[in-house]
CSV table of C-alpha atoms in Angstrom, one decimal:
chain,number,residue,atom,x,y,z
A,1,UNK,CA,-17.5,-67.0,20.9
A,2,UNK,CA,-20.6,-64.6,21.4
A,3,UNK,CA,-18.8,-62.5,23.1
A,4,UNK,CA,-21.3,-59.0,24.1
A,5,UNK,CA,-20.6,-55.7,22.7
A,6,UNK,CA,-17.7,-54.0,24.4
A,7,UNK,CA,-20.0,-50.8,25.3
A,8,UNK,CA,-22.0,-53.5,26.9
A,9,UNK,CA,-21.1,-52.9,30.5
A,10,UNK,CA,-22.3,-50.7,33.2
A,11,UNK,CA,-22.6,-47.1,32.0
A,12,UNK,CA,-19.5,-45.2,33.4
A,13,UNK,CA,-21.2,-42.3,34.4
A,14,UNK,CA,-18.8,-40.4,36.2
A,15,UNK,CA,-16.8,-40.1,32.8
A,16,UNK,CA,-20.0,-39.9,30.6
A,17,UNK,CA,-20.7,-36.8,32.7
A,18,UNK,CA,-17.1,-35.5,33.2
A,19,UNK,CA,-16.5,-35.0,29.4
A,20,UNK,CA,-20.1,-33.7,29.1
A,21,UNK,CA,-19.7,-31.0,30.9
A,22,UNK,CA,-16.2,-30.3,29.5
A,23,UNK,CA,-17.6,-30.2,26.1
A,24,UNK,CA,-20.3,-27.7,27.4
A,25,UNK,CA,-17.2,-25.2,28.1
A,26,UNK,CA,-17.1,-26.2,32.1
A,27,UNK,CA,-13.8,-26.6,33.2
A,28,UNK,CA,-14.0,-27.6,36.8
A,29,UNK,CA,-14.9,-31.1,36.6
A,30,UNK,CA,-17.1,-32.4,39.9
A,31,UNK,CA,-15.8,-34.6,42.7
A,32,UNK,CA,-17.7,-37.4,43.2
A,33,UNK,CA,-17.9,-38.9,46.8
A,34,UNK,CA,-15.3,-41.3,47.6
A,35,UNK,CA,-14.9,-43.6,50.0
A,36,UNK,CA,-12.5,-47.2,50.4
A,37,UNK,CA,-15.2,-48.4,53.3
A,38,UNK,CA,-18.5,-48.6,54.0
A,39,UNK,CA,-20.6,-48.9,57.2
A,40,UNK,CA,-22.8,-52.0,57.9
A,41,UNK,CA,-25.8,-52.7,60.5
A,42,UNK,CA,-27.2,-55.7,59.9
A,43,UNK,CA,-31.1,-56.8,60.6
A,44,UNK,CA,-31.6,-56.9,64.3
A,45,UNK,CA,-35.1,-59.3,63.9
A,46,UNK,CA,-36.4,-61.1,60.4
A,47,UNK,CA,-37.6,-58.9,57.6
A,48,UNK,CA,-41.2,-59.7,58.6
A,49,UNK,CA,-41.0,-58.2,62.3
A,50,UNK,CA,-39.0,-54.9,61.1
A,51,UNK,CA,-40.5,-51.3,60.1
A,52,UNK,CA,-39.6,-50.1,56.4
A,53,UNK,CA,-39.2,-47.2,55.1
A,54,UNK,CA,-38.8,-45.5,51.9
A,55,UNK,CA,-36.7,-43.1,50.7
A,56,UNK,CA,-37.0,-41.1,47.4
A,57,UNK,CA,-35.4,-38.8,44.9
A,58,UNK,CA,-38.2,-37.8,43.9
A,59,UNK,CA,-40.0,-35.2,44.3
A,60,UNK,CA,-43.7,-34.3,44.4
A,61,UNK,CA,-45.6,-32.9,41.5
A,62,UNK,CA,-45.8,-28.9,42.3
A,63,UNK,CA,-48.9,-27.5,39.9
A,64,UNK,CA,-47.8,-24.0,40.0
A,65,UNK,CA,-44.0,-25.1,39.0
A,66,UNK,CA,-44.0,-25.5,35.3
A,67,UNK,CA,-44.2,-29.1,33.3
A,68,UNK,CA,-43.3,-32.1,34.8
A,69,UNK,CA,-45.1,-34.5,32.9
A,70,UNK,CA,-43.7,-37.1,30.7
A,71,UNK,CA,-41.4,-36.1,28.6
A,72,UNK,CA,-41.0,-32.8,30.2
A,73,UNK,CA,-37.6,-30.8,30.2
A,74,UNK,CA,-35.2,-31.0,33.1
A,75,UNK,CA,-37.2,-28.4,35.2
A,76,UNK,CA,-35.2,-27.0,38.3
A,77,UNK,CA,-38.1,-25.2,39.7
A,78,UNK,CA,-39.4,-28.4,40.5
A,79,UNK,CA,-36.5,-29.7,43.1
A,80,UNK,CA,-36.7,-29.4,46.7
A,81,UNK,CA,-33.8,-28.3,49.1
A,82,UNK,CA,-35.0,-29.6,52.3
A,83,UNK,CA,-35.9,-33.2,53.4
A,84,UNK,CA,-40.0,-34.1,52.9
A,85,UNK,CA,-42.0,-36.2,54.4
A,86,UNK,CA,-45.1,-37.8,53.6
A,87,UNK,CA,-47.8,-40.2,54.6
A,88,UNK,CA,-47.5,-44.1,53.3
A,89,UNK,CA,-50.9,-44.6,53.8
A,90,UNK,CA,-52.2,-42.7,50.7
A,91,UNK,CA,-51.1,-42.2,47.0
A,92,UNK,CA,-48.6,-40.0,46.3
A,93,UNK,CA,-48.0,-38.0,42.6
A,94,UNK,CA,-44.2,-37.8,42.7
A,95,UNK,CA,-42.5,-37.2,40.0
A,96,UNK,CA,-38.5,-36.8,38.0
A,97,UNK,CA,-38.8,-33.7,36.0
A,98,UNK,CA,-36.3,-32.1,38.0
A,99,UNK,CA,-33.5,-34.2,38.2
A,100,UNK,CA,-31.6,-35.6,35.2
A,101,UNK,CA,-32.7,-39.2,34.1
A,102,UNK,CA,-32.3,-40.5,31.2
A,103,UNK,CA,-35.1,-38.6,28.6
A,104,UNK,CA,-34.6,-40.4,25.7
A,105,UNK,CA,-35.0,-44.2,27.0
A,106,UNK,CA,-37.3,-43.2,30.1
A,107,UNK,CA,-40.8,-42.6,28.9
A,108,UNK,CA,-41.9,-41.4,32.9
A,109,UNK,CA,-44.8,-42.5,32.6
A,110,UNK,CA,-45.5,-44.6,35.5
A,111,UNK,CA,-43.8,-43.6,38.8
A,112,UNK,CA,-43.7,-47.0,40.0
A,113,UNK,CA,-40.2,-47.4,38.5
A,114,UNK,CA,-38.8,-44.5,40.3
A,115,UNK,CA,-41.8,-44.8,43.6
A,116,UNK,CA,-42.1,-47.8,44.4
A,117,UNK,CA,-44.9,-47.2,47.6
A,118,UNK,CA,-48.1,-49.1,46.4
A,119,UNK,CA,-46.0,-52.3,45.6
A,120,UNK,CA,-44.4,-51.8,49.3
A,121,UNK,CA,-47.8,-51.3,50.5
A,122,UNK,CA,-48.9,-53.8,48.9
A,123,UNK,CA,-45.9,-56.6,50.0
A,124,UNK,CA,-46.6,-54.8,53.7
A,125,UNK,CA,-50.7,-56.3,53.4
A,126,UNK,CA,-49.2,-59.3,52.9
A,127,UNK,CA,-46.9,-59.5,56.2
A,128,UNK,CA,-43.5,-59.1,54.2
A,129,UNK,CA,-42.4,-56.4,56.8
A,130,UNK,CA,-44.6,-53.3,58.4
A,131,UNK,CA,-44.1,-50.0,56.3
A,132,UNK,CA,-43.7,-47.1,58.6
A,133,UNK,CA,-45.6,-44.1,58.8
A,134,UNK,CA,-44.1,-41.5,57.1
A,135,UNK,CA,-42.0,-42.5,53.5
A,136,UNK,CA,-38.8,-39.4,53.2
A,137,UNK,CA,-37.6,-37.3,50.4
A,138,UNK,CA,-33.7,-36.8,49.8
A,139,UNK,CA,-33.1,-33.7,48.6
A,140,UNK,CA,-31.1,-33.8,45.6
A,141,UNK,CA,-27.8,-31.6,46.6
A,142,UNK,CA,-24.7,-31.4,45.1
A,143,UNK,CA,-23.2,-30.7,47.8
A,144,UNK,CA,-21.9,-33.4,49.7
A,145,UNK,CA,-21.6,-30.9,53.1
A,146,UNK,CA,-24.8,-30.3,52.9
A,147,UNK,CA,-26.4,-34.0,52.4
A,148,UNK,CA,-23.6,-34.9,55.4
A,149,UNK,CA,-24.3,-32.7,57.7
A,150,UNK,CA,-28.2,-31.1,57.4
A,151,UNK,CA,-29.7,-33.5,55.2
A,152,UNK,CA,-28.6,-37.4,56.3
A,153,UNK,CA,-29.1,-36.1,59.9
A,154,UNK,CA,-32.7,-34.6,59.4
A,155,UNK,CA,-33.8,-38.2,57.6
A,156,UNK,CA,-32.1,-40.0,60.2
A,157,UNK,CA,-33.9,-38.3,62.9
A,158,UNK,CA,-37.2,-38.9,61.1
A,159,UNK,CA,-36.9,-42.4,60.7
A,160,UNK,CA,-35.9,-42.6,64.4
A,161,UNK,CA,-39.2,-40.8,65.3
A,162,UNK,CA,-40.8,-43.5,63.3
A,163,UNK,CA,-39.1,-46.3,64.8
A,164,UNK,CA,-37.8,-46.8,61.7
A,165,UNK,CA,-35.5,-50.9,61.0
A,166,UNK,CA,-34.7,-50.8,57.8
A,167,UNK,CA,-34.9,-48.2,54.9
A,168,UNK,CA,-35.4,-49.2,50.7
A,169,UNK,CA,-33.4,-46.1,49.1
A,170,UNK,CA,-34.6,-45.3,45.6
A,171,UNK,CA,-32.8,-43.0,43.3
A,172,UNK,CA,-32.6,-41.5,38.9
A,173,UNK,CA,-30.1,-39.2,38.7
A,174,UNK,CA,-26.3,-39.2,38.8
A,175,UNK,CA,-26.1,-37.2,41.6
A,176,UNK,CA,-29.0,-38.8,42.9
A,177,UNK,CA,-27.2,-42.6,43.8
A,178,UNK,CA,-24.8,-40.0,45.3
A,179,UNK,CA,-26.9,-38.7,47.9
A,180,UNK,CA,-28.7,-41.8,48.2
A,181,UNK,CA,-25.2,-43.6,49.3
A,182,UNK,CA,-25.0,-40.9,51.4
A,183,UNK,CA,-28.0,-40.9,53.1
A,184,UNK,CA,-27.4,-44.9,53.5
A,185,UNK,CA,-24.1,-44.6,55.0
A,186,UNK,CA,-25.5,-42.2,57.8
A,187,UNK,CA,-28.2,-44.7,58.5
A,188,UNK,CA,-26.4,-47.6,58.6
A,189,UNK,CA,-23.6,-46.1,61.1
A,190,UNK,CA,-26.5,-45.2,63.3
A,191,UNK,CA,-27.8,-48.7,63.2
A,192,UNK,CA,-30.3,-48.4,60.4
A,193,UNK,CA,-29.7,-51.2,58.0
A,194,UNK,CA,-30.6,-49.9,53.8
A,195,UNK,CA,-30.7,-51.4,50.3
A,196,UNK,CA,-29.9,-48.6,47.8
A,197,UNK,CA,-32.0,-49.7,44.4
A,198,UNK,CA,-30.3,-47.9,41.5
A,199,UNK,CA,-28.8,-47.8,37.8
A,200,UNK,CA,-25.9,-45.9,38.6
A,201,UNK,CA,-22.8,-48.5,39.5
A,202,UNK,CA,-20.1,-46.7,39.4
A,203,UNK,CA,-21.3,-44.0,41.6
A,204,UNK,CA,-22.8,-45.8,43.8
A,205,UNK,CA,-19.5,-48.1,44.5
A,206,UNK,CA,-17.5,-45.5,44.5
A,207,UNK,CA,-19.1,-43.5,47.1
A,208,UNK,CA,-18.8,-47.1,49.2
A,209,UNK,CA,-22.7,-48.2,49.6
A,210,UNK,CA,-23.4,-50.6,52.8
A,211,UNK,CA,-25.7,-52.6,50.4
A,212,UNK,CA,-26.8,-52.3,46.7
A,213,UNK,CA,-29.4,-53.9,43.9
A,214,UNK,CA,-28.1,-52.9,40.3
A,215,UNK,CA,-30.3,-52.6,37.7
A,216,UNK,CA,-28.5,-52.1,34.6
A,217,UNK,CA,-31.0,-50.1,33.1
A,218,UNK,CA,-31.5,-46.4,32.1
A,219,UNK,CA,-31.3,-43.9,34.9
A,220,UNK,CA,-35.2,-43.6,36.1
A,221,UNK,CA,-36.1,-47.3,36.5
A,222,UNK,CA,-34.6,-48.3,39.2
A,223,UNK,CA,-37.5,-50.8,40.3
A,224,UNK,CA,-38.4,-51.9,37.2
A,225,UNK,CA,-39.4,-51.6,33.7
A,226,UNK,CA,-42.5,-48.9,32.8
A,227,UNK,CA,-46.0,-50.7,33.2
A,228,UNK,CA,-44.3,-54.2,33.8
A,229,UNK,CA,-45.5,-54.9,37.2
A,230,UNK,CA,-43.9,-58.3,37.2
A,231,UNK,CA,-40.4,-57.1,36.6
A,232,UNK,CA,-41.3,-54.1,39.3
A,233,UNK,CA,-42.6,-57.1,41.9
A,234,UNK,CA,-39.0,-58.9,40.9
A,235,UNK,CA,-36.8,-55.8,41.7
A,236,UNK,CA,-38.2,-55.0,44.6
A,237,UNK,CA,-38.3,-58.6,45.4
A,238,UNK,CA,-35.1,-58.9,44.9
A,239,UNK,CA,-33.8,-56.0,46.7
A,240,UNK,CA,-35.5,-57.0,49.9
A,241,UNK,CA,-33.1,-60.9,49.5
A,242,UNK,CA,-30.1,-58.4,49.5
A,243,UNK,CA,-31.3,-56.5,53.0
A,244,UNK,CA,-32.2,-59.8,54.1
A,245,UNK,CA,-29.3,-61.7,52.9
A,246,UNK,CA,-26.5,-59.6,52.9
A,247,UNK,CA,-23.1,-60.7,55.1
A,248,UNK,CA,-21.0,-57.2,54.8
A,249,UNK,CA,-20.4,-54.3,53.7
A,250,UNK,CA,-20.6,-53.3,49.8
A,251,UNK,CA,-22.4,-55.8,48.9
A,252,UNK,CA,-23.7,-55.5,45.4
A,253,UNK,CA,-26.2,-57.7,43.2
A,254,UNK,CA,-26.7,-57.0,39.7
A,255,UNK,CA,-30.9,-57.9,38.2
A,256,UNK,CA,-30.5,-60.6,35.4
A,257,UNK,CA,-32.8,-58.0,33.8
A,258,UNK,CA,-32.0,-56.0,30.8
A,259,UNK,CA,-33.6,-53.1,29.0
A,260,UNK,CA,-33.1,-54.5,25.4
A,261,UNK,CA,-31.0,-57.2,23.8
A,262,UNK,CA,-28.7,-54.8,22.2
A,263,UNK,CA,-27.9,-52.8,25.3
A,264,UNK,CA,-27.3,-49.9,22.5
A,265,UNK,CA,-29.0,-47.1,25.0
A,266,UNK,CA,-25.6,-47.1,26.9
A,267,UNK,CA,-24.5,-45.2,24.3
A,268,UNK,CA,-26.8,-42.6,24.2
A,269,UNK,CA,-26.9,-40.8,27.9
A,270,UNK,CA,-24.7,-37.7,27.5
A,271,UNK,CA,-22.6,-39.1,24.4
A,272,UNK,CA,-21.2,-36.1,23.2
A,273,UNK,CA,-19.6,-38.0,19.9
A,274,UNK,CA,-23.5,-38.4,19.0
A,275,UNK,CA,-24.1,-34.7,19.2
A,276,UNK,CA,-23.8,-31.9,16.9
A,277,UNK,CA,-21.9,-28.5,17.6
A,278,UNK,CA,-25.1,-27.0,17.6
A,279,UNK,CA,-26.6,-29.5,20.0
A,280,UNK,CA,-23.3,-29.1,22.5
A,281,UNK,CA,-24.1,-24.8,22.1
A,282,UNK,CA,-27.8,-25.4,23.2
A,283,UNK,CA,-27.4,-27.7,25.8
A,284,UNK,CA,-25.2,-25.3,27.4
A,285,UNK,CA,-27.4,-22.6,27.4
A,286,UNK,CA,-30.5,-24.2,28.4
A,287,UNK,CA,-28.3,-25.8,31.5
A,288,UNK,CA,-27.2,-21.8,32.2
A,289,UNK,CA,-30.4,-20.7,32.6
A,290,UNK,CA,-31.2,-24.0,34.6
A,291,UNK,CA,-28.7,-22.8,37.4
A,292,UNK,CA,-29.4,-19.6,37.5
A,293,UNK,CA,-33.7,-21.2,38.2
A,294,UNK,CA,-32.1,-23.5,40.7
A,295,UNK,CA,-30.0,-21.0,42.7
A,296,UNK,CA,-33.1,-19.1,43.0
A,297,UNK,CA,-34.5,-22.4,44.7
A,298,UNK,CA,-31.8,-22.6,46.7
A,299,UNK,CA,-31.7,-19.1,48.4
A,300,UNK,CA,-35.4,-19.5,49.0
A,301,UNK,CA,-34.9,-22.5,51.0
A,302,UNK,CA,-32.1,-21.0,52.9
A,303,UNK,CA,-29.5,-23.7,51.9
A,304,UNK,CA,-25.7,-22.2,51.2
């Protein structure tokens, strides 16, 4: 009957991640954000007459921080604990080294699938919508206090000063569509209407986002497949329909895109069954001495 491959749905990564980090020797299993509702602010005026912004997970490339090139390890000294700003009038090198996308499927090698600014530039040029000023970096936390209270607030205020409509969320990393829902769910109850763009379903529904474009494709590409501009036009296309065209809350659209045919990369992302004992042993100590660079971060951005 051509039925698809059972592992052919979206990637559960809640559990993916849960039984990773047991196998790692971690026996306190995270709490993902959880909510049964979801704010919703509709557009106030058409698409065309509203001020965009966008917001990233991203974060910008830090010369004096290690490698974050393609390829490059997860480097922590790379993140950022405080919201950033930056100007959406000019290039930007912003990059995913410090978060955890998928390395093995990702090649991160064009930032357009994760920073999607020229192509909003570009659909702005055009008379689409007006792209505001100033374009905002999410912090990466996991912890939800802080992203509620200090984080949420500050971008909130930002787009405010900006006279800010609507906001295009972008994030790669598991926790990332965490803090990216989030983020959204503060905008939207302060009358900010968002489109989260992201790869991570189950997190992203779970934490109860206002409006959401699927991509069922590895964590990293959120707007499209590496140095395809026509399926990075389509994505964000397509996530501007579902701002546009959206009737309620938790409204999700999947992309008819897929990565491959096979879908076989689901299996992959933090599979422990396709990992050795020895494999398990080093991953744990390389993520050891990961926290112990990102607390260091942390205490020198003053964030609890």
């Amino acid at each position: 009957m051509n039925f698809a491959p059972d592992f052919d749905t979206p990637l559960e990564y809640m559990r993916r991640t849960r039984e990773y980090y047991l196998a790692l020797g971690y026996d306190n299993p995270y709490r993902w954000a959880h909510y049964v509702d979801a704010p919703f602010t509709p557009l106030k005026k058409p698409l065309k007459d509203s001020t965009v912004t966008l917001i990233t997970t991203s974060a910008p490339y830090q010369p004096d921080k290690g490698d974050q090139g393609p390829g490059a390890l997860y480097n922590a000294a790379a993140k950022y604990y405080t919201v950033l700003s930056g100007d959406t009038a000019v290039d930007h090198d912003m990059r995913i080294s410090h978060i955890g996308y998928d390395r093995k499927h990702t090649t991160a090698t064009d930032s357009n699938t994760w920073f999607p600014l020229p192509l909003m530039r570009k659909l702005a040029g055009q008379g689409r919508f007006t792209l505001a000023k100033r374009f905002h970096g999410a912090p990466t936390n996991r912890s939800q206090r802080v992203t509620l209270e200090t984080d949420a607030p500050e971008i909130l205020a930002r787009c405010r000063e900006d006279g800010v409509d609507a906001a295009v969320i972008v994030p790669n990393c598991p926790v990332c569509h965490q803090t990216s829902t989030l983020v959204a769910r503060h905008l939207e109850r302060n009358g900010i209407p968002t489109v989260v763009m992201g790869c991570a379903k189950d997190i992203v529904e779970l934490a109860g986002a206002p409006r959401f474009l699927f991509s069922d494709f590895p964590l990293g590409n959120a707007c499209g497949k590496p140095h395809e501009p026509d399926t990075q036009a389509f994505t964000l296309d397509l996530a501007l329909r579902v701002l546009e065209s959206a009737i309620g809350p938790r409204t999700t659209v999947q992309s008819p895109l897929r990565w491959t045919e096979d879908g076989d990369w689901k299996n992959d992302y933090n599979n422990i069954s396709r990992m050795s004992a020895e494999e398990i042993a080093k991953r744990r100590a390389d993520f050891d001495q990961i926290k112990q660079v990102a607390l260091g971060q942390r205490k020198k951005a003053g964030v609890a």
